Amino acid sequence: MALADRSFARRRLLTTAAALGGAALLGGTAHAAESPEKGPQKGPQQGPEKRWPDRFPLPNGFQPEGIAIGSAPFAYFGSLANGDIYRASLATGRGSVISKGPGAGHPSVGLKTDRHGRLFVSGGAGGDLRTVDVRTGEIEKSYAVGGTFVNDVILMPGAAWFTDSFAPQLYRLALDRHGRPGAVRTVPLGGDWQQGTDFTANGIERTPDGSALLVVNAFAAGGTLMRVDPRTGAATAVDLDGAKIPNGDGLLLLGRTLYVVQQQQNAIDVCRLNSAGTKGTVITRITDPRFRIPTTAAAWGDRLYLPNARFDVEPTPDTEYDVVAVRQV
């Protein structure tokens, strides 16, 4: 995920060049890495979904960052401007604001939704995390964790886990068997974790076997994927055969395939991981001319949906934002 008020200047500092090679993908391009291994190929999209829009607008001035898609074909987006939550139909691209945010200074950054109709929201520079009832739009609970920038979130059995971009720690929100939130605990990061003086932790996922967490570290060794033991907070660098993720933002795991959104590079690096998440190989890169600094991804059918955050322009109430879809690999 990304910074809110400070993102424009800071993200320019993170920009790097990258280049890998090519094959067409739903209006985008996949560039093959040096590994000959190929991921499971998806067939042509079947049924009515193939006629669904692969690009649709968000409200002007919305400043999107996170996206979540649950068990129905609707996507939820958080606003960096005021914390509003917008829901859009993937079938039509039309949507509306379903939850008013806390206001300026309290953005909605990373999002995840569960099967109980609850949305988990990272509060960014507001230093909080929230849960929202997607049926009523009401904020159920809000936790002031004192974080410097609560960035992204992943759901695991028994807990929701949140990153903090400016402090070496995660936040664990306990969940009961019905998914209801309980207490929050701060888990310090140790082991190989390196905390920069600037933006460090970003996207978060789980390992394929569910035994640990995966966290982007934008500082360590020029951009590293870290495997974190949820019991101790001990971090170990994931061996990606020397590949770096300097602009790594949102993470999305589908099976053993990890999609790493490299926002400033307007690309998605696709990695094949082992079950424990200790080693992986970058197998391809997805690019698309419609990308305008996408930040994170969510899946429906054989598509990935990504909001364009447009961190390369100064946001105004009239700035246009949109969502694009590309094919999974």
PDB file of C-alpha atoms in Angstrom, residues 133 143 155 219 224 233 251 305:
ATOM      1  CA  ASP A 133     -19.990  -3.654   8.074  1.00  0.00           C
ATOM      2  CA  TYR A 143      -8.546   0.793  17.176  1.00  0.00           C
ATOM      3  CA  LEU A 155      -6.602 -12.317   7.138  1.00  0.00           C
ATOM      4  CA  PHE A 219      14.503  -0.871   2.341  1.00  0.00           C
ATOM      5  CA  THR A 224      13.118  -7.716  -0.375  1.00  0.00           C
ATOM      6  CA  GLY A 233       8.030 -11.689  14.615  1.00  0.00           C
ATOM      7  CA  LEU A 251       0.786  -8.748  -2.584  1.00  0.00           C
ATOM      8  CA  TYR A 305      -8.238  -5.993 -10.776  1.00  0.00           C
TER       9      TYR A 305
END
